[in-house]
PDB file of C-alpha atoms in Angstrom:
ATOM      1  CA  MET Y 194      22.061  -1.208   8.000  1.00  0.00           C
ATOM      2  CA  ALA Y 195      18.505  -0.218   7.072  1.00  0.00           C
ATOM      3  CA  LEU Y 196      16.670  -2.410   4.590  1.00  0.00           C
ATOM      4  CA  PRO Y 197      15.075  -0.903   1.473  1.00  0.00           C
ATOM      5  CA  LEU Y 198      11.594   0.288   2.369  1.00  0.00           C
ATOM      6  CA  CYS Y 199       8.502   0.380   0.141  1.00  0.00           C
ATOM      7  CA  PHE Y 200       5.209   2.208   0.642  1.00  0.00           C
ATOM      8  CA  ALA Y 201       2.351  -0.290   0.443  1.00  0.00           C
ATOM      9  CA  PRO Y 202      -0.623   0.310  -1.846  1.00  0.00           C
ATOM     10  CA  LEU Y 203      -3.829   1.181  -0.012  1.00  0.00           C
ATOM     11  CA  GLN Y 204      -7.016   1.755  -1.969  1.00  0.00           C
ATOM     12  CA  GLY Y 205      -8.510   5.156  -1.177  1.00  0.00           C
ATOM     13  CA  TYR Y 206      -5.392   6.440   0.566  1.00  0.00           C
ATOM     14  CA  THR Y 207      -2.176   6.271  -1.454  1.00  0.00           C
ATOM     15  CA  ASP Y 208      -3.241   7.729  -4.784  1.00  0.00           C
ATOM     16  CA  ALA Y 209      -0.902   9.715  -7.030  1.00  0.00           C
ATOM     17  CA  VAL Y 210      -1.701  12.984  -5.258  1.00  0.00           C
ATOM     18  CA  TYR Y 211      -0.694  11.526  -1.911  1.00  0.00           C
ATOM     19  CA  ARG Y 212       2.340   9.702  -3.311  1.00  0.00           C
ATOM     20  CA  CYS Y 213       3.720  12.838  -4.968  1.00  0.00           C
ATOM     21  CA  ALA Y 214       3.148  14.951  -1.871  1.00  0.00           C
ATOM     22  CA  HIS Y 215       4.773  12.365   0.385  1.00  0.00           C
ATOM     23  CA  ALA Y 216       7.749  11.849  -1.913  1.00  0.00           C
ATOM     24  CA  SER Y 217       8.375  15.605  -2.128  1.00  0.00           C
ATOM     25  CA  LEU Y 218       8.313  16.090   1.652  1.00  0.00           C
ATOM     26  CA  PHE Y 219       9.680  12.897   3.216  1.00  0.00           C
ATOM     27  CA  GLY Y 220      12.550  10.535   2.500  1.00  0.00           C
ATOM     28  CA  GLY Y 221      13.403   6.915   3.046  1.00  0.00           C
ATOM     29  CA  VAL Y 222      10.990   5.284   0.563  1.00  0.00           C
ATOM     30  CA  MET Y 223      12.616   3.261  -2.231  1.00  0.00           C
ATOM     31  CA  ALA Y 224       9.375   2.592  -4.151  1.00  0.00           C
ATOM     32  CA  TYR Y 225       5.709   3.533  -3.982  1.00  0.00           C
ATOM     33  CA  TYR Y 226       3.354   0.728  -5.041  1.00  0.00           C
ATOM     34  CA  THR Y 227       0.080   1.899  -6.561  1.00  0.00           C
ATOM     35  CA  PRO Y 228      -3.365   0.638  -5.613  1.00  0.00           C
ATOM     36  CA  PHE Y 229      -4.203  -2.098  -8.101  1.00  0.00           C
ATOM     37  CA  VAL Y 230      -5.319  -1.407 -11.632  1.00  0.00           C
ATOM     38  CA  ARG Y 231      -8.195  -3.663 -12.632  1.00  0.00           C
ATOM     39  CA  ILE Y 232     -10.641  -4.434 -15.406  1.00  0.00           C
ATOM     40  CA  GLU Y 233     -14.252  -3.863 -14.422  1.00  0.00           C
ATOM     41  CA  LYS Y 234     -17.250  -4.689 -16.617  1.00  0.00           C
ATOM     42  CA  GLY Y 235     -14.910  -5.550 -19.472  1.00  0.00           C
ATOM     43  CA  ASP Y 236     -12.882  -2.347 -19.475  1.00  0.00           C
ATOM     44  CA  PHE Y 237     -10.182  -0.520 -17.561  1.00  0.00           C
ATOM     45  CA  ARG Y 238     -11.257   1.822 -14.808  1.00  0.00           C
ATOM     46  CA  ARG Y 239     -10.364   5.326 -15.957  1.00  0.00           C
ATOM     47  CA  LYS Y 240      -9.432   6.483 -12.481  1.00  0.00           C
ATOM     48  CA  ASP Y 241      -6.918   3.613 -12.231  1.00  0.00           C
ATOM     49  CA  LEU Y 242      -5.269   4.658 -15.482  1.00  0.00           C
ATOM     50  CA  ARG Y 243      -5.167   8.320 -14.447  1.00  0.00           C
ATOM     51  CA  ASP Y 244      -3.502   7.289 -11.222  1.00  0.00           C
ATOM     52  CA  ILE Y 245      -0.573   5.594 -12.960  1.00  0.00           C
ATOM     53  CA  GLU Y 246      -0.035   8.180 -15.697  1.00  0.00           C
ATOM     54  CA  PRO Y 247       3.671   9.128 -15.608  1.00  0.00           C
ATOM     55  CA  ALA Y 248       2.785  12.835 -15.614  1.00  0.00           C
ATOM     56  CA  HIS Y 249       0.881  12.316 -12.359  1.00  0.00           C
ATOM     57  CA  ASN Y 250       3.822  10.486 -10.768  1.00  0.00           C
ATOM     58  CA  ALA Y 251       6.716  12.678 -11.861  1.00  0.00           C
ATOM     59  CA  GLY Y 252       9.757  12.238  -9.646  1.00  0.00           C
ATOM     60  CA  VAL Y 253       8.175   9.373  -7.700  1.00  0.00           C
ATOM     61  CA  PRO Y 254       9.653   5.834  -7.922  1.00  0.00           C
ATOM     62  CA  THR Y 255       6.368   4.160  -8.829  1.00  0.00           C
ATOM     63  CA  VAL Y 256       5.510   0.463  -9.173  1.00  0.00           C
ATOM     64  CA  PRO Y 257       2.047  -0.115 -10.672  1.00  0.00           C
ATOM     65  CA  GLN Y 258       0.101  -3.036  -9.278  1.00  0.00           C
ATOM     66  CA  VAL Y 259      -2.521  -5.044 -11.179  1.00  0.00           C
ATOM     67  CA  ILE Y 260      -5.115  -7.613 -10.122  1.00  0.00           C
ATOM     68  CA  ALA Y 261      -6.580 -10.380 -12.285  1.00  0.00           C
ATOM     69  CA  SER Y 262      -7.863 -13.947 -12.147  1.00  0.00           C
ATOM     70  CA  GLN Y 263      -7.488 -15.014 -15.790  1.00  0.00           C
ATOM     71  CA  PRO Y 264      -4.373 -15.061 -18.013  1.00  0.00           C
ATOM     72  CA  ASP Y 265      -5.914 -12.984 -20.801  1.00  0.00           C
ATOM     73  CA  GLU Y 266      -7.120 -10.431 -18.257  1.00  0.00           C
ATOM     74  CA  LEU Y 267      -3.634 -10.188 -16.783  1.00  0.00           C
ATOM     75  CA  CYS Y 268      -2.060  -9.720 -20.212  1.00  0.00           C
ATOM     76  CA  ARG Y 269      -4.474  -6.907 -21.041  1.00  0.00           C
ATOM     77  CA  LEU Y 270      -3.506  -5.183 -17.816  1.00  0.00           C
ATOM     78  CA  VAL Y 271       0.232  -5.647 -18.357  1.00  0.00           C
ATOM     79  CA  ASP Y 272      -0.045  -4.346 -21.906  1.00  0.00           C
ATOM     80  CA  LYS Y 273      -1.973  -1.271 -20.773  1.00  0.00           C
ATOM     81  CA  VAL Y 274       0.476  -0.520 -17.960  1.00  0.00           C
ATOM     82  CA  ALA Y 275       3.381  -1.025 -20.367  1.00  0.00           C
ATOM     83  CA  GLU Y 276       1.866   1.602 -22.678  1.00  0.00           C
ATOM     84  CA  CYS Y 277       2.552   4.091 -19.896  1.00  0.00           C
ATOM     85  CA  GLY Y 278       6.234   3.182 -20.021  1.00  0.00           C
ATOM     86  CA  TYR Y 279       6.462   0.953 -16.960  1.00  0.00           C
ATOM     87  CA  ARG Y 280       8.581  -2.187 -17.050  1.00  0.00           C
ATOM     88  CA  ARG Y 281       8.231  -3.146 -13.402  1.00  0.00           C
ATOM     89  CA  ILE Y 282       4.788  -4.441 -12.432  1.00  0.00           C
ATOM     90  CA  ASP Y 283       3.432  -6.025  -9.249  1.00  0.00           C
ATOM     91  CA  ILE Y 284       0.756  -8.735  -9.261  1.00  0.00           C
ATOM     92  CA  ASN Y 285      -1.806  -8.613  -6.436  1.00  0.00           C
ATOM     93  CA  LEU Y 286      -2.431 -11.986  -4.786  1.00  0.00           C
ATOM     94  CA  GLY Y 287      -3.298 -10.510  -1.420  1.00  0.00           C
ATOM     95  CA  CYS Y 288      -6.398  -8.304  -1.570  1.00  0.00           C
ATOM     96  CA  PRO Y 289      -8.905  -9.658   0.993  1.00  0.00           C
ATOM     97  CA  PHE Y 290     -12.011  -7.738  -0.155  1.00  0.00           C
ATOM     98  CA  PRO Y 291     -14.837 -10.319  -0.284  1.00  0.00           C
ATOM     99  CA  ILE Y 292     -16.288  -9.227  -3.646  1.00  0.00           C
ATOM    100  CA  LEU Y 293     -12.909  -9.811  -5.324  1.00  0.00           C
ATOM    101  CA  VAL Y 294     -12.104 -12.946  -3.326  1.00  0.00           C
ATOM    102  CA  ARG Y 295     -15.324 -14.551  -4.590  1.00  0.00           C
ATOM    103  CA  ARG Y 296     -14.070 -13.928  -8.140  1.00  0.00           C
ATOM    104  CA  HIS Y 297     -10.776 -15.696  -7.345  1.00  0.00           C
ATOM    105  CA  LYS Y 298      -8.812 -12.457  -7.307  1.00  0.00           C
ATOM    106  CA  GLY Y 299      -6.288 -11.284  -4.735  1.00  0.00           C
ATOM    107  CA  SER Y 300      -6.046 -13.652  -1.790  1.00  0.00           C
ATOM    108  CA  GLY Y 301      -9.084 -15.491  -3.144  1.00  0.00           C
ATOM    109  CA  LEU Y 302      -6.782 -17.093  -5.706  1.00  0.00           C
ATOM    110  CA  LEU Y 303      -4.326 -18.530  -3.165  1.00  0.00           C
ATOM    111  CA  PRO Y 304      -6.190 -21.814  -2.465  1.00  0.00           C
ATOM    112  CA  TYR Y 305      -6.073 -22.692  -6.200  1.00  0.00           C
ATOM    113  CA  PRO Y 306      -2.493 -23.483  -7.310  1.00  0.00           C
ATOM    114  CA  ASP Y 307      -3.533 -24.521 -10.826  1.00  0.00           C
ATOM    115  CA  GLU Y 308      -5.210 -21.156 -11.387  1.00  0.00           C
ATOM    116  CA  VAL Y 309      -2.215 -19.272  -9.985  1.00  0.00           C
ATOM    117  CA  GLU Y 310       0.106 -21.213 -12.267  1.00  0.00           C
ATOM    118  CA  ARG Y 311      -1.981 -20.463 -15.366  1.00  0.00           C
ATOM    119  CA  LEU Y 312      -2.127 -16.805 -14.424  1.00  0.00           C
ATOM    120  CA  LEU Y 313       1.601 -16.357 -13.892  1.00  0.00           C
ATOM    121  CA  ARG Y 314       2.647 -18.455 -16.905  1.00  0.00           C
ATOM    122  CA  ALA Y 315       1.025 -15.758 -19.041  1.00  0.00           C
ATOM    123  CA  LEU Y 316       3.917 -13.480 -18.050  1.00  0.00           C
ATOM    124  CA  GLU Y 317       6.540 -15.651 -19.755  1.00  0.00           C
ATOM    125  CA  GLY Y 318       6.254 -13.821 -23.056  1.00  0.00           C
ATOM    126  CA  TYR Y 319       7.242 -10.443 -21.650  1.00  0.00           C
ATOM    127  CA  ASP Y 320      10.945  -9.814 -22.137  1.00  0.00           C
ATOM    128  CA  GLY Y 321      12.510  -6.827 -20.407  1.00  0.00           C
ATOM    129  CA  PHE Y 322       9.912  -6.735 -17.631  1.00  0.00           C
ATOM    130  CA  THR Y 323      10.373  -7.275 -13.904  1.00  0.00           C
ATOM    131  CA  PHE Y 324       7.371  -8.874 -12.230  1.00  0.00           C
ATOM    132  CA  SER Y 325       6.792  -9.203  -8.514  1.00  0.00           C
ATOM    133  CA  VAL Y 326       3.964 -10.607  -6.415  1.00  0.00           C
ATOM    134  CA  LYS Y 327       2.347  -9.193  -3.298  1.00  0.00           C
ATOM    135  CA  MET Y 328       0.480 -11.920  -1.452  1.00  0.00           C
ATOM    136  CA  ARG Y 329      -0.810 -13.149   1.873  1.00  0.00           C
ATOM    137  CA  LEU Y 330       0.031 -16.294   3.807  1.00  0.00           C
ATOM    138  CA  GLY Y 331      -3.110 -17.805   2.332  1.00  0.00           C
ATOM    139  CA  TRP Y 332      -6.831 -17.329   2.403  1.00  0.00           C
ATOM    140  CA  GLU Y 333      -7.696 -20.021   4.918  1.00  0.00           C
ATOM    141  CA  SER Y 334      -4.322 -21.466   5.962  1.00  0.00           C
ATOM    142  CA  PRO Y 335      -0.616 -20.486   5.855  1.00  0.00           C
ATOM    143  CA  ASP Y 336       0.027 -23.810   4.127  1.00  0.00           C
ATOM    144  CA  GLU Y 337      -1.422 -22.262   0.969  1.00  0.00           C
ATOM    145  CA  SER Y 338       1.557 -19.945   0.481  1.00  0.00           C
ATOM    146  CA  LEU Y 339       3.995 -22.783   1.099  1.00  0.00           C
ATOM    147  CA  ARG Y 340       2.260 -24.923  -1.526  1.00  0.00           C
ATOM    148  CA  LEU Y 341       2.515 -22.052  -4.003  1.00  0.00           C
ATOM    149  CA  LEU Y 342       6.193 -21.297  -3.409  1.00  0.00           C
ATOM    150  CA  PRO Y 343       7.697 -23.812  -5.897  1.00  0.00           C
ATOM    151  CA  LEU Y 344       5.298 -22.520  -8.528  1.00  0.00           C
ATOM    152  CA  LEU Y 345       6.266 -18.892  -7.806  1.00  0.00           C
ATOM    153  CA  GLU Y 346       9.952 -19.737  -7.980  1.00  0.00           C
ATOM    154  CA  SER Y 347       9.522 -21.345 -11.400  1.00  0.00           C
ATOM    155  CA  ALA Y 348       7.389 -18.473 -12.767  1.00  0.00           C
ATOM    156  CA  PRO Y 349       8.788 -15.181 -14.138  1.00  0.00           C
ATOM    157  CA  VAL Y 350       8.553 -13.595 -10.682  1.00  0.00           C
ATOM    158  CA  ARG Y 351      11.564 -11.769  -9.313  1.00  0.00           C
ATOM    159  CA  GLN Y 352      10.347 -10.795  -5.840  1.00  0.00           C
ATOM    160  CA  ILE Y 353       7.655 -11.703  -3.317  1.00  0.00           C
ATOM    161  CA  THR Y 354       6.131  -9.345  -0.786  1.00  0.00           C
ATOM    162  CA  LEU Y 355       4.401 -11.401   1.899  1.00  0.00           C
ATOM    163  CA  HIS Y 356       1.785  -9.848   4.170  1.00  0.00           C
ATOM    164  CA  ALA Y 357       1.883 -12.040   7.256  1.00  0.00           C
ATOM    165  CA  ARG Y 358      -1.883 -12.425   7.598  1.00  0.00           C
ATOM    166  CA  LEU Y 359      -4.493 -14.674   6.075  1.00  0.00           C
ATOM    167  CA  GLY Y 360      -6.956 -13.197   3.647  1.00  0.00           C
ATOM    168  CA  LYS Y 361      -9.902 -14.105   5.862  1.00  0.00           C
ATOM    169  CA  GLN Y 362      -8.391 -11.948   8.621  1.00  0.00           C
ATOM    170  CA  GLN Y 363      -8.793  -8.821   6.485  1.00  0.00           C
ATOM    171  CA  TYR Y 364      -6.663  -6.359   8.489  1.00  0.00           C
ATOM    172  CA  LYS Y 365      -7.626  -7.692  11.916  1.00  0.00           C
ATOM    173  CA  GLY Y 366      -5.698  -9.737  14.404  1.00  0.00           C
ATOM    174  CA  GLU Y 367      -1.963 -10.102  14.726  1.00  0.00           C
ATOM    175  CA  PRO Y 368       0.387 -10.951  11.864  1.00  0.00           C
ATOM    176  CA  ASP Y 369       1.526 -14.585  12.017  1.00  0.00           C
ATOM    177  CA  ARG Y 370       5.274 -14.135  12.082  1.00  0.00           C
ATOM    178  CA  GLU Y 371       5.872 -17.792  12.851  1.00  0.00           C
ATOM    179  CA  ALA Y 372       4.144 -18.711   9.597  1.00  0.00           C
ATOM    180  CA  PHE Y 373       6.158 -15.992   7.870  1.00  0.00           C
ATOM    181  CA  THR Y 374       9.316 -17.564   9.323  1.00  0.00           C
ATOM    182  CA  ARG Y 375       8.447 -20.935   7.794  1.00  0.00           C
ATOM    183  CA  PHE Y 376       8.002 -19.307   4.394  1.00  0.00           C
ATOM    184  CA  TYR Y 377      11.179 -17.252   4.760  1.00  0.00           C
ATOM    185  CA  GLU Y 378      13.276 -20.316   5.591  1.00  0.00           C
ATOM    186  CA  VAL Y 379      12.438 -22.096   2.336  1.00  0.00           C
ATOM    187  CA  CYS Y 380      12.018 -19.120  -0.030  1.00  0.00           C
ATOM    188  CA  HIS Y 381      14.820 -18.586  -2.556  1.00  0.00           C
ATOM    189  CA  LEU Y 382      13.391 -15.460  -4.171  1.00  0.00           C
ATOM    190  CA  PRO Y 383      14.035 -11.977  -2.752  1.00  0.00           C
ATOM    191  CA  LEU Y 384      11.424 -11.613  -0.007  1.00  0.00           C
ATOM    192  CA  VAL Y 385       9.894  -8.444   1.443  1.00  0.00           C
ATOM    193  CA  TYR Y 386       8.015  -8.458   4.754  1.00  0.00           C
ATOM    194  CA  ASN Y 387       4.697  -6.616   5.148  1.00  0.00           C
ATOM    195  CA  GLY Y 388       2.406  -6.378   8.158  1.00  0.00           C
ATOM    196  CA  ASP Y 389       2.028  -4.049  11.171  1.00  0.00           C
ATOM    197  CA  LEU Y 390       5.334  -2.196  11.031  1.00  0.00           C
ATOM    198  CA  THR Y 391       4.464   0.981  12.916  1.00  0.00           C
ATOM    199  CA  THR Y 392       7.707   2.002  14.638  1.00  0.00           C
ATOM    200  CA  VAL Y 393      11.408   2.098  13.851  1.00  0.00           C
ATOM    201  CA  ALA Y 394      11.878  -0.528  16.571  1.00  0.00           C
ATOM    202  CA  ASP Y 395       9.497  -2.848  14.685  1.00  0.00           C
ATOM    203  CA  MET Y 396      11.574  -2.485  11.528  1.00  0.00           C
ATOM    204  CA  VAL Y 397      14.898  -3.002  13.259  1.00  0.00           C
ATOM    205  CA  ALA Y 398      13.519  -6.109  14.952  1.00  0.00           C
ATOM    206  CA  MET Y 399      12.519  -7.527  11.568  1.00  0.00           C
ATOM    207  CA  GLU Y 400      15.906  -6.893   9.950  1.00  0.00           C
ATOM    208  CA  LEU Y 401      17.631  -8.595  12.887  1.00  0.00           C
ATOM    209  CA  ARG Y 402      15.246 -11.555  12.927  1.00  0.00           C
ATOM    210  CA  PHE Y 403      15.298 -12.022   9.148  1.00  0.00           C
ATOM    211  CA  PRO Y 404      18.721 -10.942   7.867  1.00  0.00           C
ATOM    212  CA  ARG Y 405      18.095 -12.250   4.321  1.00  0.00           C
ATOM    213  CA  LEU Y 406      15.089 -10.005   3.726  1.00  0.00           C
ATOM    214  CA  ALA Y 407      15.210  -7.939   0.548  1.00  0.00           C
ATOM    215  CA  GLY Y 408      13.191  -5.152   2.128  1.00  0.00           C
ATOM    216  CA  LEU Y 409      10.243  -4.047   4.206  1.00  0.00           C
ATOM    217  CA  MET Y 410       6.868  -2.771   3.047  1.00  0.00           C
ATOM    218  CA  VAL Y 411       4.909  -0.365   5.239  1.00  0.00           C
ATOM    219  CA  GLY Y 412       1.373   0.911   4.741  1.00  0.00           C
ATOM    220  CA  ARG Y 413      -0.688   2.062   7.697  1.00  0.00           C
ATOM    221  CA  GLY Y 414       2.459   2.817   9.712  1.00  0.00           C
ATOM    222  CA  LEU Y 415       3.476   5.425   7.134  1.00  0.00           C
ATOM    223  CA  LEU Y 416      -0.039   6.821   6.873  1.00  0.00           C
ATOM    224  CA  ALA Y 417       0.038   7.345  10.650  1.00  0.00           C
ATOM    225  CA  ALA Y 418       3.582   8.760  10.781  1.00  0.00           C
ATOM    226  CA  PRO Y 419       4.621   9.947   7.306  1.00  0.00           C
ATOM    227  CA  TRP Y 420       8.199  10.485   8.541  1.00  0.00           C
ATOM    228  CA  LEU Y 421       8.605   6.833   9.619  1.00  0.00           C
ATOM    229  CA  ALA Y 422      10.684   5.675   6.642  1.00  0.00           C
ATOM    230  CA  GLU Y 423      12.989   8.644   6.968  1.00  0.00           C
ATOM    231  CA  ALA Y 424      13.471   7.990  10.677  1.00  0.00           C
ATOM    232  CA  TYR Y 425      14.254   4.336   9.979  1.00  0.00           C
ATOM    233  CA  ALA Y 426      16.857   5.302   7.376  1.00  0.00           C
ATOM    234  CA  ASN Y 427      18.433   7.684   9.900  1.00  0.00           C
ATOM    235  CA  ASP Y 428      18.880   5.223  12.784  1.00  0.00           C
ATOM    236  CA  GLY Y 429      15.646   6.204  14.494  1.00  0.00           C
ATOM    237  CA  VAL Y 430      16.304   9.950  14.630  1.00  0.00           C
ATOM    238  CA  LEU Y 431      12.963  11.744  14.266  1.00  0.00           C
ATOM    239  CA  PRO Y 432      12.948  14.718  11.885  1.00  0.00           C
ATOM    240  CA  PRO Y 433      12.614  17.815  14.098  1.00  0.00           C
ATOM    241  CA  ASP Y 434      10.326  19.489  11.549  1.00  0.00           C
ATOM    242  CA  ARG Y 435       8.144  16.435  10.989  1.00  0.00           C
ATOM    243  CA  TYR Y 436       4.866  18.064  12.033  1.00  0.00           C
ATOM    244  CA  GLU Y 437       5.515  21.105   9.865  1.00  0.00           C
ATOM    245  CA  ARG Y 438       6.037  18.759   6.926  1.00  0.00           C
ATOM    246  CA  VAL Y 439       2.856  16.853   7.757  1.00  0.00           C
ATOM    247  CA  ALA Y 440       1.009  20.176   7.662  1.00  0.00           C
ATOM    248  CA  ARG Y 441       2.452  20.818   4.201  1.00  0.00           C
ATOM    249  CA  LEU Y 442       1.474  17.278   3.139  1.00  0.00           C
ATOM    250  CA  HIS Y 443      -2.065  18.055   4.225  1.00  0.00           C
ATOM    251  CA  GLU Y 444      -1.996  21.378   2.400  1.00  0.00           C
ATOM    252  CA  GLN Y 445      -0.921  19.789  -0.885  1.00  0.00           C
ATOM    253  CA  VAL Y 446      -3.589  17.076  -0.719  1.00  0.00           C
ATOM    254  CA  TRP Y 447      -6.262  19.538   0.418  1.00  0.00           C
ATOM    255  CA  ASN Y 448      -5.475  22.040  -2.334  1.00  0.00           C
ATOM    256  CA  TYR Y 449      -5.716  19.375  -5.030  1.00  0.00           C
ATOM    257  CA  TYR Y 450      -9.021  17.940  -3.862  1.00  0.00           C
ATOM    258  CA  ALA Y 451     -10.498  21.363  -3.113  1.00  0.00           C
ATOM    259  CA  GLU Y 452     -10.016  22.097  -6.813  1.00  0.00           C
ATOM    260  CA  VAL Y 453     -11.327  18.852  -8.318  1.00  0.00           C
ATOM    261  CA  SER Y 454     -14.032  17.761  -5.857  1.00  0.00           C
ATOM    262  CA  GLN Y 455     -17.673  18.158  -6.804  1.00  0.00           C
ATOM    263  CA  GLY Y 456     -18.953  19.844  -3.704  1.00  0.00           C
ATOM    264  CA  ALA Y 457     -18.044  20.005  -0.033  1.00  0.00           C
ATOM    265  CA  HIS Y 458     -19.372  16.536   0.788  1.00  0.00           C
ATOM    266  CA  GLN Y 459     -16.999  14.820  -1.637  1.00  0.00           C
ATOM    267  CA  LEU Y 460     -14.080  16.951  -0.498  1.00  0.00           C
ATOM    268  CA  LEU Y 461     -14.659  16.261   3.193  1.00  0.00           C
ATOM    269  CA  ALA Y 462     -15.123  12.539   2.546  1.00  0.00           C
ATOM    270  CA  ARG Y 463     -11.761  12.410   0.787  1.00  0.00           C
ATOM    271  CA  MET Y 464     -10.055  14.307   3.603  1.00  0.00           C
ATOM    272  CA  ALA Y 465     -11.645  12.023   6.194  1.00  0.00           C
ATOM    273  CA  SER Y 466      -9.706   9.178   4.530  1.00  0.00           C
ATOM    274  CA  PHE Y 467      -6.548  11.280   4.739  1.00  0.00           C
ATOM    275  CA  TRP Y 468      -7.015  11.581   8.519  1.00  0.00           C
ATOM    276  CA  GLU Y 469      -8.214   8.038   9.206  1.00  0.00           C
ATOM    277  CA  TYR Y 470      -4.757   6.809  10.252  1.00  0.00           C
ATOM    278  CA  LEU Y 471      -2.782  10.066  10.447  1.00  0.00           C
ATOM    279  CA  LEU Y 472      -1.327  11.204  13.803  1.00  0.00           C
ATOM    280  CA  PRO Y 473      -3.282   8.834  16.070  1.00  0.00           C
ATOM    281  CA  ASP Y 474      -1.494  10.111  19.196  1.00  0.00           C
ATOM    282  CA  VAL Y 475      -2.405  13.806  18.969  1.00  0.00           C
ATOM    283  CA  ASP Y 476      -5.238  15.431  20.941  1.00  0.00           C
ATOM    284  CA  LYS Y 477      -8.122  13.016  20.338  1.00  0.00           C
ATOM    285  CA  ARG Y 478     -10.812  15.643  20.885  1.00  0.00           C
ATOM    286  CA  LEU Y 479      -9.350  17.937  18.244  1.00  0.00           C
ATOM    287  CA  ARG Y 480      -8.713  15.053  15.870  1.00  0.00           C
ATOM    288  CA  LYS Y 481     -12.352  13.982  16.222  1.00  0.00           C
ATOM    289  CA  ARG Y 482     -13.438  17.530  15.340  1.00  0.00           C
ATOM    290  CA  VAL Y 483     -11.488  17.253  12.097  1.00  0.00           C
ATOM    291  CA  LEU Y 484     -13.051  13.904  11.206  1.00  0.00           C
ATOM    292  CA  LYS Y 485     -16.595  14.983  12.098  1.00  0.00           C
ATOM    293  CA  ALA Y 486     -16.558  18.376  10.358  1.00  0.00           C
ATOM    294  CA  HIS Y 487     -19.638  18.841   8.173  1.00  0.00           C
ATOM    295  CA  SER Y 488     -18.610  22.016   6.382  1.00  0.00           C
ATOM    296  CA  VAL Y 489     -15.435  23.363   4.816  1.00  0.00           C
ATOM    297  CA  GLU Y 490     -15.378  26.177   7.368  1.00  0.00           C
ATOM    298  CA  ALA Y 491     -15.689  23.778  10.320  1.00  0.00           C
ATOM    299  CA  TYR Y 492     -13.023  21.522   8.837  1.00  0.00           C
ATOM    300  CA  THR Y 493     -10.582  24.393   8.273  1.00  0.00           C
ATOM    301  CA  GLU Y 494     -11.078  25.680  11.823  1.00  0.00           C
ATOM    302  CA  ALA Y 495     -10.615  22.187  13.281  1.00  0.00           C
ATOM    303  CA  VAL Y 496      -7.395  21.568  11.338  1.00  0.00           C
ATOM    304  CA  GLN Y 497      -5.983  24.945  12.365  1.00  0.00           C
ATOM    305  CA  ALA Y 498      -6.804  24.193  15.999  1.00  0.00           C
ATOM    306  CA  LEU Y 499      -5.068  20.840  15.710  1.00  0.00           C
ATOM    307  CA  TRP Y 500      -1.880  22.317  14.238  1.00  0.00           C
ATOM    308  CA  LEU Y 501      -1.874  24.971  16.972  1.00  0.00           C
ATOM    309  CA  SER Y 502      -2.255  22.315  19.648  1.00  0.00           C
ATOM    310  CA  ILE Y 503       0.675  20.351  18.215  1.00  0.00           C
ATOM    311  CA  ARG Y 504       2.910  23.438  18.126  1.00  0.00           C
ATOM    312  CA  GLU Y 505       2.022  24.383  21.684  1.00  0.00           C
ATOM    313  CA  SER Y 506       2.646  20.873  23.018  1.00  0.00           C
ATOM    314  CA  ARG Y 507       6.190  20.623  21.626  1.00  0.00           C
TER     315      ARG Y 507
END
């Protein structure tokens, strides 16, 4: 039986526009986690707040994520997210970006149990909320997550999503599933696995290896194959119209950004992110044309050529 599947938050990729388009066209995703909301230079980033506005996420099962290093900072974020009506919030202890790590945010907080404890204790005053944590094995060593586990289990945390890499790895190298196994064997909270799930076979292997998992979280695998969750939920059967739906996904994202972008350069930069992981196995020459297009006309022609190539190859 398929495990519940969540769409991982990826900064610059899985914004509300993408989430709504994906949710309207593909199935199999139980929850979409947002890129983290943060306080910058003493105030909330407006684009973060726009991204979690309920009106921009209508019909999408959305879990806002926040990132903080200090208890008062975390409370400000929780209060602001709660104003939008959310009662389920995820705490980021996994981001590996160096500028945030140096500020003891994301995975940069993992080597400091006292700081993690102070941060999460600030959540004790929130009744009626469900808090979860998305974290890495550690920054420097997998032992860091194991040292934090008793603290997490005593905090008001109801679920852990564990990305099976170290922070210092960024997104490189292989996930350490042996280290994940050690964490899994002693964890009493509902645990979700995250890290390099790119095929239905990968997901099935994880549910067989770790039968107590509460779910799976997929990021880049779903960006590459937006139908992946649906295929997993349907015993590996690929949707026959998957490429047509990907074309519609592209159309919805393109139409939105064509309207709000300030010039062709901004629009093409945003669409380059859309294509960074998408459909890695299609004609590489045509895909490169899409990514390298320097005008709207060249981009449109390249995308049309790519769709035509896909139709003709099926």
